[in-house]
Short mmCIF file of C-alpha atoms and ligand atoms in Angstrom, two decimals:
data_model
loop_
_atom_site.label_atom_id
_atom_site.label_comp_id
_atom_site.label_asym_id
_atom_site.label_seq_id
_atom_site.Cartn_x
_atom_site.Cartn_y
_atom_site.Cartn_z
CA MET C 284 -16.08 -16.45 -5.51
CA ASN C 285 -14.16 -19.03 -7.55
CA GLU C 286 -10.48 -20.09 -6.87
CA LYS C 287 -9.04 -18.05 -9.72
CA MET C 288 -10.72 -14.97 -8.40
CA LYS C 289 -9.63 -15.67 -4.82
CA SER C 290 -5.95 -15.97 -5.91
CA VAL C 291 -6.18 -12.69 -7.89
CA PHE C 292 -7.65 -10.82 -4.92
CA GLU C 293 -5.15 -12.27 -2.67
CA LYS C 294 -2.39 -11.09 -4.85
CA ILE C 295 -3.80 -7.57 -5.03
CA LYS C 296 -4.15 -7.57 -1.24
CA ASN C 297 -0.59 -8.36 -0.69
CA VAL C 298 0.62 -5.42 -2.91
CA PHE C 299 -0.97 -3.28 -0.49
CA THR C 300 -0.06 -4.98 2.79
CA GLY C 301 2.92 -7.03 2.20
CA GLY C 302 0.70 -9.99 3.26
CA GLU C 303 0.23 -8.72 6.74
CA THR C 304 -3.47 -8.62 7.76
CA SER C 305 -3.44 -8.45 11.54
CA HIS C 306 -2.94 -4.71 11.76
CA GLU C 307 -5.54 -3.64 14.25
CA ASN C 308 -5.30 -4.16 18.00
CA THR C 309 -1.70 -5.38 17.85
CA GLN C 310 0.39 -5.69 21.02
CA GLU C 311 2.64 -2.97 19.61
CA GLY C 312 -0.36 -0.53 19.11
CA LYS C 313 -1.62 -1.19 22.61
CA GLU C 314 1.87 -0.54 24.19
CA ALA C 315 2.16 2.85 22.08
CA MET C 316 -1.27 3.86 23.29
CA LYS C 317 -0.41 3.37 26.88
CA ASN C 318 2.78 5.43 26.36
CA VAL C 319 0.75 8.10 24.88
CA LEU C 320 -1.77 8.17 27.84
CA LYS C 321 1.18 8.17 30.27
CA LYS C 322 2.75 11.23 28.71
CA ILE C 323 -0.62 13.10 28.47
CA LYS C 324 -0.89 12.53 32.31
CA GLU C 325 2.44 13.86 33.01
CA TYR C 326 1.64 17.30 31.51
CA LYS C 327 -0.60 20.11 32.62
CA LYS C 328 -0.62 21.69 29.20
CA ILE C 329 -1.13 19.90 25.89
CA ILE C 330 -0.93 21.46 22.44
CA ILE C 331 -2.38 19.55 19.63
CA PHE C 332 -1.16 20.01 15.92
CA ARG C 333 -1.85 18.54 12.50
CA HIS C 334 -0.93 18.92 8.99
CA PHE C 335 -1.42 22.16 6.82
CA ARG C 336 -4.25 22.24 4.22
CA PRO C 337 -6.30 19.98 6.52
CA ASP C 338 -8.65 17.30 5.45
CA GLY C 339 -11.49 15.83 7.63
CA ASP C 340 -9.13 13.44 9.30
CA ALA C 341 -6.49 16.12 10.42
CA VAL C 342 -9.45 18.40 11.70
CA GLY C 343 -11.52 15.53 13.20
CA SER C 344 -8.64 13.77 14.94
CA THR C 345 -7.16 16.93 16.42
CA LYS C 346 -10.50 18.41 17.61
CA GLY C 347 -11.72 14.89 18.66
CA LEU C 348 -8.58 14.25 20.89
CA ALA C 349 -8.81 17.75 22.28
CA ALA C 350 -12.49 17.24 23.09
CA ILE C 351 -11.84 13.95 24.90
CA LEU C 352 -9.08 15.51 26.86
CA LYS C 353 -10.88 18.50 27.88
CA LEU C 354 -13.83 16.36 29.02
CA THR C 355 -11.55 13.87 30.95
CA TYR C 356 -9.09 16.39 32.59
CA PRO C 357 -10.83 19.78 33.19
CA ASP C 358 -7.72 21.06 35.13
CA LYS C 359 -5.35 20.63 32.08
CA GLU C 360 -4.94 23.26 29.52
CA ILE C 361 -5.62 21.77 26.02
CA TYR C 362 -5.06 23.97 22.86
CA LEU C 363 -5.24 23.51 19.09
CA GLN C 364 -2.62 25.53 17.28
CA ASN C 365 -2.66 25.55 13.78
CA ASP C 366 -1.81 28.28 11.03
CA ASP C 367 -4.47 27.45 8.36
CA TYR C 368 -7.87 25.88 7.94
CA SER C 369 -10.16 24.42 5.21
CA GLU C 370 -13.32 26.28 4.45
CA TYR C 371 -15.28 23.14 3.68
CA LEU C 372 -14.71 21.86 7.15
CA ALA C 373 -15.96 25.01 8.90
CA PHE C 374 -19.03 23.18 9.98
CA LEU C 375 -16.68 21.54 12.63
CA GLY C 376 -15.99 24.85 14.18
CA GLY C 377 -12.85 26.78 14.59
CA GLU C 378 -9.58 26.37 16.50
CA ASP C 379 -7.81 28.19 19.15
CA ALA C 380 -6.32 31.78 18.78
CA PRO C 381 -2.48 31.78 18.56
CA LEU C 382 -0.66 31.46 21.87
CA PRO C 383 2.43 33.51 22.69
CA ASP C 384 5.75 31.67 22.06
CA GLU C 385 6.36 31.27 25.83
CA ALA C 386 3.21 29.12 26.19
CA PHE C 387 4.72 26.30 24.28
CA GLN C 388 7.80 25.81 26.43
CA ASP C 389 6.20 23.67 29.28
CA ALA C 390 3.76 21.95 26.93
CA LEU C 391 3.49 18.55 25.59
CA GLY C 392 2.92 18.67 21.78
CA ILE C 393 0.86 16.03 20.07
CA VAL C 394 0.97 15.98 16.35
CA LEU C 395 -1.74 14.04 14.63
CA ASP C 396 -1.96 12.65 11.06
CA THR C 397 1.25 14.29 9.79
CA ALA C 398 4.09 12.04 8.43
CA THR C 399 6.88 14.61 8.49
CA GLN C 400 7.60 17.72 10.62
CA GLU C 401 7.83 19.90 7.53
CA ARG C 402 4.05 19.33 6.90
CA ILE C 403 3.04 20.44 10.39
CA SER C 404 0.80 23.56 9.97
CA CYS C 405 2.05 25.56 13.10
CA LYS C 406 5.82 25.64 12.87
CA ARG C 407 6.09 26.66 16.52
CA PHE C 408 5.49 23.00 17.46
CA ALA C 409 9.25 22.98 17.82
CA LEU C 410 8.96 25.17 20.94
CA CYS C 411 7.26 22.55 22.83
CA LYS C 412 9.12 20.63 25.54
CA GLU C 413 8.37 17.13 24.11
CA LEU C 414 6.40 15.84 21.06
CA VAL C 415 4.21 12.86 20.51
CA LYS C 416 3.47 11.66 16.93
CA ILE C 417 0.21 9.80 16.12
CA ASP C 418 -0.22 8.95 12.55
CA HIS C 419 -1.50 6.52 9.88
CA HIS C 420 0.64 7.64 6.90
CA ILE C 421 3.60 5.67 5.55
CA PRO C 422 6.31 6.40 8.20
CA VAL C 423 8.95 8.48 6.22
CA GLN C 424 10.30 10.44 9.15
CA ASP C 425 10.65 9.79 12.89
CA TYR C 426 9.97 12.52 15.23
CA GLY C 427 8.86 12.89 18.91
CA VAL C 428 9.57 11.00 22.13
CA TYR C 429 6.77 8.64 21.29
CA GLN C 430 5.54 7.62 17.95
CA TRP C 431 2.40 5.68 17.62
CA VAL C 432 2.09 4.89 13.99
CA GLU C 433 -0.20 2.31 12.29
CA GLU C 434 -0.22 2.84 8.76
CA GLU C 435 -2.77 0.13 8.07
CA ARG C 436 -5.40 2.18 9.93
CA SER C 437 -8.03 3.76 7.64
CA SER C 438 -7.67 7.06 9.53
CA THR C 439 -6.02 8.80 12.38
CA CYS C 440 -9.56 9.34 13.65
CA GLU C 441 -9.87 5.61 13.79
CA MET C 442 -6.66 5.58 16.02
CA ILE C 443 -8.36 8.15 18.24
CA ALA C 444 -11.50 6.13 18.49
CA ALA C 445 -9.43 3.14 19.44
CA PHE C 446 -7.50 5.13 22.00
CA TYR C 447 -10.80 6.05 23.48
CA GLU C 448 -12.00 2.50 23.42
CA ALA C 449 -8.92 1.14 25.05
CA PHE C 450 -9.18 3.45 28.09
CA GLN C 451 -12.83 4.06 28.15
CA ASN C 452 -13.07 3.48 31.90
CA GLU C 453 -10.84 6.37 32.28
CA LEU C 454 -11.57 8.63 29.26
CA LYS C 455 -14.75 10.69 28.63
CA ILE C 456 -16.36 11.25 25.35
CA ASP C 457 -19.57 13.12 24.22
CA SER C 458 -21.55 13.51 20.97
CA GLU C 459 -19.33 16.52 19.95
CA ALA C 460 -16.04 14.67 20.23
CA ALA C 461 -17.60 11.65 18.52
CA THR C 462 -18.86 13.82 15.66
CA TYR C 463 -15.28 15.12 14.91
CA ILE C 464 -13.85 11.60 15.06
CA TYR C 465 -16.74 10.09 12.88
CA THR C 466 -16.31 12.71 10.19
CA GLY C 467 -12.52 12.02 9.95
CA MET C 468 -13.27 8.18 9.67
CA VAL C 469 -15.92 8.84 7.01
CA THR C 470 -13.76 11.23 4.78
CA ASP C 471 -10.48 9.43 4.98
CA SER C 472 -11.88 6.00 4.33
CA GLY C 473 -13.68 7.23 1.18
CA ARG C 474 -17.10 6.83 3.06
CA PHE C 475 -15.91 3.38 4.36
CA ARG C 476 -15.14 2.23 0.75
CA PHE C 477 -11.32 1.81 0.82
CA ARG C 478 -9.54 -1.35 1.52
CA SER C 479 -8.02 -0.04 4.62
CA VAL C 480 -11.54 -0.40 6.23
CA SER C 481 -11.54 -3.26 8.61
CA GLY C 482 -13.94 -4.99 10.98
CA ASP C 483 -12.21 -2.84 13.68
CA THR C 484 -12.94 0.34 11.64
CA MET C 485 -16.64 -0.52 11.60
CA ARG C 486 -16.82 -1.43 15.33
CA LEU C 487 -15.14 1.87 16.32
CA ALA C 488 -17.32 3.81 14.03
CA GLY C 489 -20.15 2.04 15.82
CA LEU C 490 -18.81 3.14 19.12
CA MET C 491 -18.78 6.78 17.90
CA LEU C 492 -22.41 6.44 16.56
CA ASP C 493 -23.44 5.03 20.02
CA GLN C 494 -22.59 8.71 21.35
CA GLY C 495 -25.59 10.04 19.50
CA ILE C 496 -24.30 11.77 16.55
CA ASP C 497 -26.29 13.21 13.58
CA VAL C 498 -24.88 11.50 10.45
CA ASP C 499 -27.49 13.42 8.35
CA VAL C 500 -26.05 16.66 9.01
CA ILE C 501 -22.40 15.40 8.52
CA TYR C 502 -23.18 14.15 5.12
CA ALA C 503 -25.10 17.08 4.18
CA HIS C 504 -22.15 19.34 5.07
CA LEU C 505 -19.71 16.99 3.16
CA TYR C 506 -21.73 16.70 -0.08
CA MET C 507 -23.20 20.18 -0.49
CA LYS C 508 -21.51 22.37 -2.97
CA ASP C 509 -22.00 25.72 -4.39
CA PHE C 510 -23.77 26.18 -7.71
CA ASN C 511 -20.67 27.37 -9.42
CA ALA C 512 -18.71 24.47 -8.13
CA SER C 513 -21.40 22.16 -9.59
CA LYS C 514 -20.99 23.81 -13.04
CA PHE C 515 -17.26 23.52 -12.75
CA GLU C 516 -17.81 19.74 -12.34
CA ALA C 517 -19.55 19.50 -15.72
CA TYR C 518 -16.67 21.42 -17.37
CA ALA C 519 -13.98 19.40 -15.63
CA HIS C 520 -15.65 16.14 -17.05
CA LYS C 521 -15.21 17.54 -20.59
CA LYS C 522 -11.65 18.64 -19.96
CA MET C 523 -10.25 15.52 -18.44
CA LYS C 524 -7.76 13.48 -20.51
CA MET C 525 -6.77 9.85 -20.56
CA THR C 526 -3.20 8.71 -21.46
CA GLU C 527 -2.51 5.66 -23.60
CA ASN C 528 -2.46 3.20 -20.80
CA GLY C 529 -5.37 4.76 -18.85
CA VAL C 530 -4.17 7.50 -16.53
CA VAL C 531 -6.96 9.96 -16.31
CA SER C 532 -5.93 13.66 -15.47
CA LEU C 533 -7.24 17.04 -15.23
CA TYR C 534 -5.09 20.41 -15.25
CA VAL C 535 -6.96 23.04 -13.38
CA THR C 536 -5.49 26.43 -14.33
CA LYS C 537 -5.71 29.69 -12.46
CA GLY C 538 -7.89 31.00 -15.26
CA MET C 539 -10.44 28.19 -14.58
CA LYS C 540 -10.49 28.86 -10.99
CA LYS C 541 -11.28 32.53 -11.67
CA LYS C 542 -13.85 31.79 -14.40
CA PHE C 543 -15.90 29.54 -11.93
CA ASN C 544 -14.99 31.63 -8.86
CA LEU C 545 -13.53 28.62 -7.08
CA SER C 546 -11.69 28.33 -3.96
CA ASN C 547 -8.51 26.24 -3.93
CA GLU C 548 -10.47 23.51 -2.18
CA GLU C 549 -13.27 23.51 -4.67
CA ALA C 550 -10.63 23.25 -7.48
CA SER C 551 -8.76 20.41 -5.62
CA ALA C 552 -11.93 18.39 -5.12
CA SER C 553 -11.93 17.81 -8.82
CA VAL C 554 -9.76 14.75 -8.21
CA SER C 555 -12.63 12.83 -7.04
CA TYR C 556 -14.58 13.47 -10.46
CA MET C 557 -12.25 11.05 -12.15
CA ASP C 558 -12.37 8.16 -9.65
CA SER C 559 -14.76 5.63 -11.45
CA ILE C 560 -13.61 5.40 -15.02
CA LYS C 561 -13.08 2.02 -16.70
CA ASN C 562 -9.57 0.95 -17.66
CA SER C 563 -8.23 3.75 -15.45
CA LEU C 564 -6.45 2.73 -12.25
CA ILE C 565 -4.75 6.04 -11.71
CA TRP C 566 -6.14 9.45 -11.89
CA ILE C 567 -4.43 12.77 -11.03
CA ALA C 568 -5.45 16.32 -10.68
CA PHE C 569 -3.05 19.19 -11.15
CA ILE C 570 -4.08 22.52 -9.61
CA GLU C 571 -2.16 25.72 -10.27
CA ASN C 572 -1.48 27.57 -6.99
CA GLY C 573 -1.08 31.26 -6.93
CA ASP C 574 2.69 31.21 -6.42
CA GLY C 575 3.69 29.49 -9.54
CA SER C 576 3.71 25.87 -8.06
CA ILE C 577 1.22 23.18 -8.99
CA ARG C 578 -0.43 21.06 -6.49
CA VAL C 579 -0.77 17.38 -7.51
CA ARG C 580 -3.29 15.02 -6.15
CA LEU C 581 -2.69 11.32 -7.05
CA ARG C 582 -5.28 8.61 -6.57
CA SER C 583 -5.26 4.92 -7.58
CA ARG C 584 -6.92 1.66 -7.32
CA PHE C 585 -4.55 -1.31 -6.67
CA VAL C 586 -1.48 0.35 -8.06
CA GLU C 587 0.96 1.84 -5.51
CA VAL C 588 1.66 5.38 -6.44
CA SER C 589 3.19 6.94 -3.37
CA SER C 590 6.71 6.26 -4.61
CA LEU C 591 5.83 8.35 -7.68
CA ALA C 592 4.63 11.14 -5.39
CA GLU C 593 7.87 10.99 -3.28
CA ARG C 594 9.87 11.60 -6.51
CA TYR C 595 8.09 14.82 -6.92
CA HIS C 596 8.32 16.47 -3.47
CA GLY C 597 5.48 14.48 -2.07
CA GLY C 598 4.18 11.49 -0.24
CA GLY C 599 1.17 10.03 1.50
CA HIS C 600 -0.62 6.75 1.30
CA ALA C 601 0.01 4.04 -1.21
CA CYS C 602 -3.14 4.84 -3.25
CA ALA C 603 -3.92 8.51 -2.16
CA CYS C 604 -1.13 10.86 -2.04
CA GLY C 605 0.05 14.40 -2.91
CA ALA C 606 3.07 16.12 -4.57
CA THR C 607 4.25 19.56 -5.85
CA VAL C 608 5.55 20.36 -9.34
CA TYR C 609 6.81 23.66 -10.51
CA SER C 610 6.17 23.69 -14.22
CA LYS C 611 3.72 22.27 -16.86
CA LYS C 612 6.87 20.38 -18.13
CA GLU C 613 7.35 18.62 -14.79
CA ALA C 614 3.57 17.97 -14.74
CA LYS C 615 3.97 16.21 -18.03
CA ALA C 616 7.00 14.30 -16.79
CA LEU C 617 5.07 12.97 -13.71
CA LEU C 618 2.14 12.00 -15.90
CA LEU C 619 4.33 10.02 -18.33
CA GLU C 620 5.83 8.22 -15.27
CA ALA C 621 2.31 7.47 -14.02
CA ASP C 622 1.37 6.07 -17.46
CA GLU C 623 4.51 3.88 -17.66
CA LEU C 624 3.68 2.70 -13.96
CA LEU C 625 0.23 1.66 -15.08
CA LYS C 626 1.40 0.11 -18.40
CA ASN C 627 3.75 -2.19 -16.21
CA TYR C 628 1.02 -2.85 -13.75
CA LYS C 629 -1.39 -3.99 -16.32
CA ALA C 630 1.20 -6.13 -18.10
CA ASN C 631 2.14 -7.91 -14.75
CA ASN C 632 -1.14 -8.30 -13.01
CA GLU C 633 -4.50 -9.90 -13.63
CA GLY C 634 -7.98 -9.11 -12.19
CA TRP C 635 -7.86 -5.31 -12.31
CA LEU C 636 -11.09 -3.94 -13.32
P1 AMP D 860 -4.35 15.14 -0.75
O1 AMP D 860 -4.33 14.84 -2.17
O2 AMP D 860 -3.72 16.50 -0.43
O3 AMP D 860 -5.65 14.95 -0.06
O4 AMP D 860 -3.33 14.05 -0.04
C1 AMP D 860 -3.62 12.82 0.12
C2 AMP D 860 -2.83 12.16 1.17
O5 AMP D 860 -1.48 12.31 0.92
C3 AMP D 860 -3.09 12.86 2.52
O6 AMP D 860 -3.03 11.91 3.57
C4 AMP D 860 -1.92 13.84 2.66
O7 AMP D 860 -1.64 14.00 4.07
C5 AMP D 860 -0.79 13.22 2.11
N1 AMP D 860 0.02 14.16 1.38
C6 AMP D 860 -0.37 14.98 0.35
N2 AMP D 860 0.64 15.81 -0.08
C7 AMP D 860 1.78 15.34 0.66
C8 AMP D 860 3.20 15.64 0.63
N3 AMP D 860 3.62 16.59 -0.29
N4 AMP D 860 4.03 15.00 1.24
C9 AMP D 860 3.55 14.06 2.10
N5 AMP D 860 2.23 13.62 2.22
C10 AMP D 860 1.36 14.27 1.36
#
C-alpha cells in the first residue's frame, strides 16, 4: 500500500475508533469480566435477557452464556426470559417458558447485547434483585450493578467467547454452546467482514470452532430463504432508489409484504440487498409495521450514521443502526438528512470507494 493510501486508511480508521486501537484484552475489560463472574457465583438463580426483535448476536450470546453456566454450575437455576423471537433463528432452538413474577425476586438478571433498558424484550427484568449489563453497543444508558461494555468488540458473542477464554480453567463449554456463540459472531460481524473484526475476534472464533461445531449447517440456515422471499429480492432491486449524493433506499409497504407473503423479518432483510452499490456509502430500508410506525434500518460504509438514527428514536452502532419513524413525511426527512450527511462526507474525505 502506498503512503497516500495508508494515510487515507488511517483517517478513515480514526473516524471509527477515535484513534484507539487497543480495544481487546484491556485491563478494564478483564476487571469487568472478573466482577461478572463474581456476581454469577453469588447467585443461585440467574435469568438472562436480551433485546426485542433479536438478531443472531442477541440469541447466540444469551443461549451461549446460558449453556456455559448450565454446564459449569449444574446446581444453579439458569433461565432465558424473553417475550419475542425471530423466526429465522429458530434453528438455534427456543427459549424458556415464562416464569411467575415471584421467581425474579431472588435472581441475578444478566442483560446481553442491549444498550438501553427500554429495548429489553422481557419487561419483567426490573423484578430481578440485581442486574448486570454485558454489551458492545455505543453506551447511551447506564444500568445494572456491573456493566461490562466494550463497544469495539464485533459482537456480544465475542465477549462471551472472551469470558469463556479468560476463565476456561473454571468454565465448561460444549459444541452446542459454541454453536450459539459462533453464530452470533458470524452474523454481527457481517460474516467477519466488518472493521470491528480484530485478531482477537478470529482467535476467539477459532476457540469456538475447536469445540467441534458444524459451520456448514450454520451457514445453510443463515443463507437459505423461501422462494417468495427470493422473488421479492428481485423486485426490491427494481424498486430501490438513489439520492443525488448516493444514499440508496428501499421503502417496503404493507402491500408488498402481502403480495410476496413476507414475514417482517424477510421484509427487513432487504437492507442487505443494497450493501454493495458503487458511490453509495449509506443505504436505508424503511419497513412499514402493522401499527402505522415504520422501522428504519440504516447501514453505511465509513460514514457514522448512528447520530442520525438517534435523532429518529433510534441508535445502535456507528455504521449499523436502527430507528423508527411515524409517517412517510418523516421517512423522507430522514432520507434528506442522510443525503446531506453523505454529501458532507464526500466533500471532506478522500479514499471512499
Ligand atoms: P437492526 O437494523 O435492527 O439490525 O439494528 C442494527 C443495530 O442497531 C443492532 O445492534 C440493534 O440492536 C441496534 N438498534 C436498532 N434499532 C435501535 C433503536 N431503536 N435503538 C437503539 N439501538 C437500535
